[in-house]
Coordinates of C-alpha atoms in Angstrom, one line a residue:
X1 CA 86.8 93.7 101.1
X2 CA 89.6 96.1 100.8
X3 CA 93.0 95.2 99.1
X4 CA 95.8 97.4 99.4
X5 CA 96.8 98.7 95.9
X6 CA 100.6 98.5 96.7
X7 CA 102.6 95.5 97.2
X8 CA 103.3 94.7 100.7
X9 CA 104.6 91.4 102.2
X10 CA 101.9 90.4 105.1
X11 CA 102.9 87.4 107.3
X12 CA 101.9 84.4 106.0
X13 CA 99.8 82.8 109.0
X14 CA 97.7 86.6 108.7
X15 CA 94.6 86.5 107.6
X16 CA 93.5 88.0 104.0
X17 CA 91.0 91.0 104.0
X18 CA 87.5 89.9 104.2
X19 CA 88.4 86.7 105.1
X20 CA 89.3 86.3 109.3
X21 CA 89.3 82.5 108.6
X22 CA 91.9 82.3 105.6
X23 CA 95.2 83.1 105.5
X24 CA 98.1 83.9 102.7
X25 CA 99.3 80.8 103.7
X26 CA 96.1 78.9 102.8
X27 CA 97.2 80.6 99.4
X28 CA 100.3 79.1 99.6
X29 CA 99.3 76.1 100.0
X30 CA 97.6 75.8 96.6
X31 CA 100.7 76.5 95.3
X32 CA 103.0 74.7 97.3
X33 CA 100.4 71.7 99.0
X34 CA 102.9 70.4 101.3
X35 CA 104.0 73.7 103.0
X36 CA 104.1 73.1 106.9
X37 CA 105.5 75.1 109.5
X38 CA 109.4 74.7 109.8
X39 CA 112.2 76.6 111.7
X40 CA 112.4 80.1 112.7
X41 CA 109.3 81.6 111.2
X42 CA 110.0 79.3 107.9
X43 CA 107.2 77.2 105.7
X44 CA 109.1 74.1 104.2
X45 CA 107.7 72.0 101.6
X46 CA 109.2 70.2 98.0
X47 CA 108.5 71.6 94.8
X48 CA 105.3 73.5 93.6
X49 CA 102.3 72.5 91.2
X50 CA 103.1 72.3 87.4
X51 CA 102.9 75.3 85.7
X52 CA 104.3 77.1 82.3
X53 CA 107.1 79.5 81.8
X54 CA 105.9 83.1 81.4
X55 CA 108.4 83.7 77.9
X56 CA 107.2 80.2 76.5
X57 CA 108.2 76.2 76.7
X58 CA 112.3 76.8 76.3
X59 CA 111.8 79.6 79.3
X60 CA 112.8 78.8 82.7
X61 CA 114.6 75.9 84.8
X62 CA 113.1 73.3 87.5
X63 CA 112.4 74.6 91.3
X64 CA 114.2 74.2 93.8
X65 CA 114.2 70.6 94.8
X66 CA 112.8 72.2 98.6
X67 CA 111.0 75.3 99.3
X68 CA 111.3 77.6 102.0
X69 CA 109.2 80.5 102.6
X70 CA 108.8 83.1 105.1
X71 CA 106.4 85.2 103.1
X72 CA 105.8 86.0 99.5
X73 CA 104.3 89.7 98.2
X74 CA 101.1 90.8 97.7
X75 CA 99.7 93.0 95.0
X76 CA 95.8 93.9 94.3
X77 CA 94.7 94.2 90.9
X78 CA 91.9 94.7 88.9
X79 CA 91.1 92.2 86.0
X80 CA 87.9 92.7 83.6
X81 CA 86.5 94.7 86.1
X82 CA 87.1 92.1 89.2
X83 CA 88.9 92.3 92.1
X84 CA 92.1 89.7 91.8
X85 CA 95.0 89.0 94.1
X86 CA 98.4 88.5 92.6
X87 CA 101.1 86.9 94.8
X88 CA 104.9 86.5 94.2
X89 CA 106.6 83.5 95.7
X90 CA 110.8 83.7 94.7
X91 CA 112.0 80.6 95.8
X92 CA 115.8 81.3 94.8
X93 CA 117.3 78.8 92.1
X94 CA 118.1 75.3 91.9
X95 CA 121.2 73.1 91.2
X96 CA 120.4 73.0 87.3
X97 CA 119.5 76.4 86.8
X98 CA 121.2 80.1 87.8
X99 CA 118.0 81.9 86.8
X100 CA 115.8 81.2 89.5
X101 CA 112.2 80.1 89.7
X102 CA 109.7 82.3 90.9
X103 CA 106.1 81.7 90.8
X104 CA 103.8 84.9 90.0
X105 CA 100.3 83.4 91.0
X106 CA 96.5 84.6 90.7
X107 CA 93.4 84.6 93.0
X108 CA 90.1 85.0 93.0
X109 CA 89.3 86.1 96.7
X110 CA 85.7 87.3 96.6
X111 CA 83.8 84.5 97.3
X112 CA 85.7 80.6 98.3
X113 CA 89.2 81.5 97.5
X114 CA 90.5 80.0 94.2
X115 CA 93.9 79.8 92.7
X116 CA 93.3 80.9 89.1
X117 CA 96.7 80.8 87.5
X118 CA 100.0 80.4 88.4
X119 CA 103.4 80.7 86.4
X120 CA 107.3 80.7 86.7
X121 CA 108.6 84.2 85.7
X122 CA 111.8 84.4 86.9
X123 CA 114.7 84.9 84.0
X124 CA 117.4 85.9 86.9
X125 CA 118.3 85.1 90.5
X126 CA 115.9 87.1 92.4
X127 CA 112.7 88.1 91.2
X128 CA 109.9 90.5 92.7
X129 CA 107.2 93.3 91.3
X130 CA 109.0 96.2 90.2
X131 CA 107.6 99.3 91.3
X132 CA 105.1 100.2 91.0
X133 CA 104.3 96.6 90.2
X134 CA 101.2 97.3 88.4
X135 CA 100.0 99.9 85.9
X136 CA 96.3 100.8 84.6
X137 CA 95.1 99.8 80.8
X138 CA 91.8 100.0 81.3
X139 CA 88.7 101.3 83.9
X140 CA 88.9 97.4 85.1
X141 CA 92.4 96.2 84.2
X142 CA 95.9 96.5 85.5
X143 CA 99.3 95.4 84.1
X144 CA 101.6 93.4 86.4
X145 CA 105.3 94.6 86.1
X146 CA 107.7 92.1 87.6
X147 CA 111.9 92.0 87.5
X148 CA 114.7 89.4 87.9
X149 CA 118.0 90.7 88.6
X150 CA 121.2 89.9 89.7
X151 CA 124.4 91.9 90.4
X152 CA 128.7 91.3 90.8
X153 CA 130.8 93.6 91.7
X154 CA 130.7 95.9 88.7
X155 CA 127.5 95.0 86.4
X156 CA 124.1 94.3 87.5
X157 CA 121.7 92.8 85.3
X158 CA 117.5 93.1 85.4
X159 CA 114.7 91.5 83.3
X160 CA 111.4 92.8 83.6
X161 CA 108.1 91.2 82.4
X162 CA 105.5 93.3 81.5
X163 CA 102.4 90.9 81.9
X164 CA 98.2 91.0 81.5
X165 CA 95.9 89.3 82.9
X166 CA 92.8 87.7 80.4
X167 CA 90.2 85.5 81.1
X168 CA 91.8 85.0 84.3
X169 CA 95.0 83.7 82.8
X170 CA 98.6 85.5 82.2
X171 CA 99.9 87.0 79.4
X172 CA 103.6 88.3 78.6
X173 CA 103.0 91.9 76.6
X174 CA 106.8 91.7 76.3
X175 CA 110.4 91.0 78.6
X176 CA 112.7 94.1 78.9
X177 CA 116.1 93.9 79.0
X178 CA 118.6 96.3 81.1
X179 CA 122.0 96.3 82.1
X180 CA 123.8 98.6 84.7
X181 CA 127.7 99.0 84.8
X182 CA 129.9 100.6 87.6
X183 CA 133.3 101.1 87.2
X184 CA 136.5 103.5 88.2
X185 CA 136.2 106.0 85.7
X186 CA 132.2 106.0 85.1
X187 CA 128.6 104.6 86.2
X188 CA 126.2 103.5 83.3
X189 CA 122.3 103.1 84.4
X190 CA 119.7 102.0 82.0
X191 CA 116.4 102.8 83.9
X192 CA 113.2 101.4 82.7
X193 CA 109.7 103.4 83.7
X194 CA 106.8 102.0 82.0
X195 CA 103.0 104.4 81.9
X196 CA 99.9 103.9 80.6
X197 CA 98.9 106.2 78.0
X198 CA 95.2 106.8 79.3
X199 CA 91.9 105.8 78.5
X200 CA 89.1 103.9 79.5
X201 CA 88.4 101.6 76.7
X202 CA 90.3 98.5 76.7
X203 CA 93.0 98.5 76.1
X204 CA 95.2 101.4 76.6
X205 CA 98.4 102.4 74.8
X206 CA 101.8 101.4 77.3
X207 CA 104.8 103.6 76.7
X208 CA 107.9 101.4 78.2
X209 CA 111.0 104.1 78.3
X210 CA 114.5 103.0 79.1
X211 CA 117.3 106.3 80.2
X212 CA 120.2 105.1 79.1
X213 CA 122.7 107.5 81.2
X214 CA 126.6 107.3 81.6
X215 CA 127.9 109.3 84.2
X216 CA 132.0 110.0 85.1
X217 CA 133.3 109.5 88.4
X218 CA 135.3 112.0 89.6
X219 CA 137.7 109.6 90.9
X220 CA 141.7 109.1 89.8
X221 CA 141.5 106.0 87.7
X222 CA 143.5 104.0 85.1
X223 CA 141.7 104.7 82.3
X224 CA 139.8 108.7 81.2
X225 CA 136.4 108.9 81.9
X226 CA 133.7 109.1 79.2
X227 CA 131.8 111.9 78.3
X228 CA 128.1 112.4 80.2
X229 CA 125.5 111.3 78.2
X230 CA 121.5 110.2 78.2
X231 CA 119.7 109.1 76.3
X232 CA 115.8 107.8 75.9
X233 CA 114.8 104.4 74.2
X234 CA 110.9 104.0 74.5
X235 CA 108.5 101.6 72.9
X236 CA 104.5 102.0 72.9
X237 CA 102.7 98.6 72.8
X238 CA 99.3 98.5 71.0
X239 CA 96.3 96.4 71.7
X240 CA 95.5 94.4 68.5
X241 CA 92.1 93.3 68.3
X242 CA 92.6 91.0 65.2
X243 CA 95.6 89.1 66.5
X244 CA 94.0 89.3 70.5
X245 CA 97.3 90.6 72.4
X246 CA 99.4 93.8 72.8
X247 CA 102.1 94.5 69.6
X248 CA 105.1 96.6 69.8
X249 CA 105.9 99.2 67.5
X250 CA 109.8 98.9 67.5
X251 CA 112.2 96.6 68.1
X252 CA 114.3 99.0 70.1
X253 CA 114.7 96.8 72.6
X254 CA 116.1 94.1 71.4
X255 CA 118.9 95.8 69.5
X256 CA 119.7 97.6 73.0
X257 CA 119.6 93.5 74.1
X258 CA 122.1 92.6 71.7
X259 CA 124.2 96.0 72.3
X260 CA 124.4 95.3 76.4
X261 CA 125.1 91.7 75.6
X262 CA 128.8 92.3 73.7
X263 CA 129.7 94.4 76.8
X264 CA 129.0 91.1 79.5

């Protein structure tokens, strides 16, 4: 059975590899159970199975009271040494919520397909795997990286969840927060690349990095531009045997959280 390692969005009604008589949207389905075949390429059906906020119980909104699908994206990954299927179904946001509700979901496609675990990890409106959308901890493991964003006409805003996968089940290592601005007299990026650190013992160091970069336009505006600048923020997360789960060693993060959050 090959998987391909990137993320790709495969038509639903297509078969998945080594399997010519199941489909992504037999996948689906475990997810969604009453997903039939709608309008213009569309899979309608009401709200998905239960399932858990990836950040914790006062995390996330309700889905969508509906659900419409055209296709959801695909990532192979490796967890404990197996072969595991992640897919990503955004389904937008509901009338009660403006963060969305997206539902990261894992299978086991090696023998009988089984859905494995499934949560809710959108903290924005649109939610899909960053890119790359995985990254290596160990000979047999990979990270899942996903990210919510949205965007107006001068700010954009993006959450990114940096997850595991143990015993089958999903783990948050940590959520990122990043805030771009664009304006007249300058464009501020805060860029977020996130690498293993190596080594085949489980598990490996991650070094998350965030380039905080203004740049000034060249335009004639209102106000003087600011000064280039750039700057790197970067935290390394740990594995810590004792307490079972990755610990950061700063809280850089979340003081650039509250810093971006007095300029909303």
């Amino acid at each position: 059975m090959a998987l391909a390692d990137a993320t790709n969005f495969p038509e639903l009604v297509s078969p998945i590899p080594g399997h010519h008589d199941v489909t992504y949207l037999d996948l689906a389905r475990m997810v969604f159970p009453d997903l039939t075949a709608g309008a213009n390429g569309f899979y309608d059906g009401t709200v998905p199975i239960e399932m858990r906020h990836i950040e914790g119980p006062d995390s996330g909104g309700s889905p969508p009271a509906t659900t419409s699908l055209s296709n959801a994206e695909v990532l192979a990954i490796k967890a404990a040494g197996k072969d595991r299927l992640a897919m990503l179904y955004d389904l937008g946001y509901g009338s009660d919520s403006a963060e969305g509700f997206a539902v990261l979901a894992l299978y086991d496609v090696t023998g009988k397909p089984r859905l494995l675990d499934a949560v809710n990890v959108a903290v924005d409106r649109s939610t899909s795997f960053r890119e790359p959308g995985k990254v290596s901890i160990a000979a047999g493991d990979d990270a899942i990286v996903t990210m919510s964003t949205h965007f107006n006409s001068n700010q954009g805003y993006v959450g990114t969840m940096l997850i595991m996968v143990r015993n089958d089940r999903f783990y948050l290592i940590d959520a990122i927060y990043t805030f771009d601005e664009n304006y007249c007299a300058y464009r501020r990026t805060q860029n977020l690349a996130v690498r293993s650190l190596g080594g085949h013992k489980a598990y490996a160091p991650i070094k998350t990095t965030v380039t905080d970069a203004t740049v000034p336009s060249e335009e004639s505006c209102d106000e003087a531009p600011p000064k280039a600048t750039s700057h790197d923020i970067s935290v390394t997360y740990h594995w810590d045997k004792a307490k079972s789960r990755y610990v950061k060693n700063s809280d850089a993060f979340e003081k650039l959280s509250a810093e971006n959050a007095k300029r909303f």
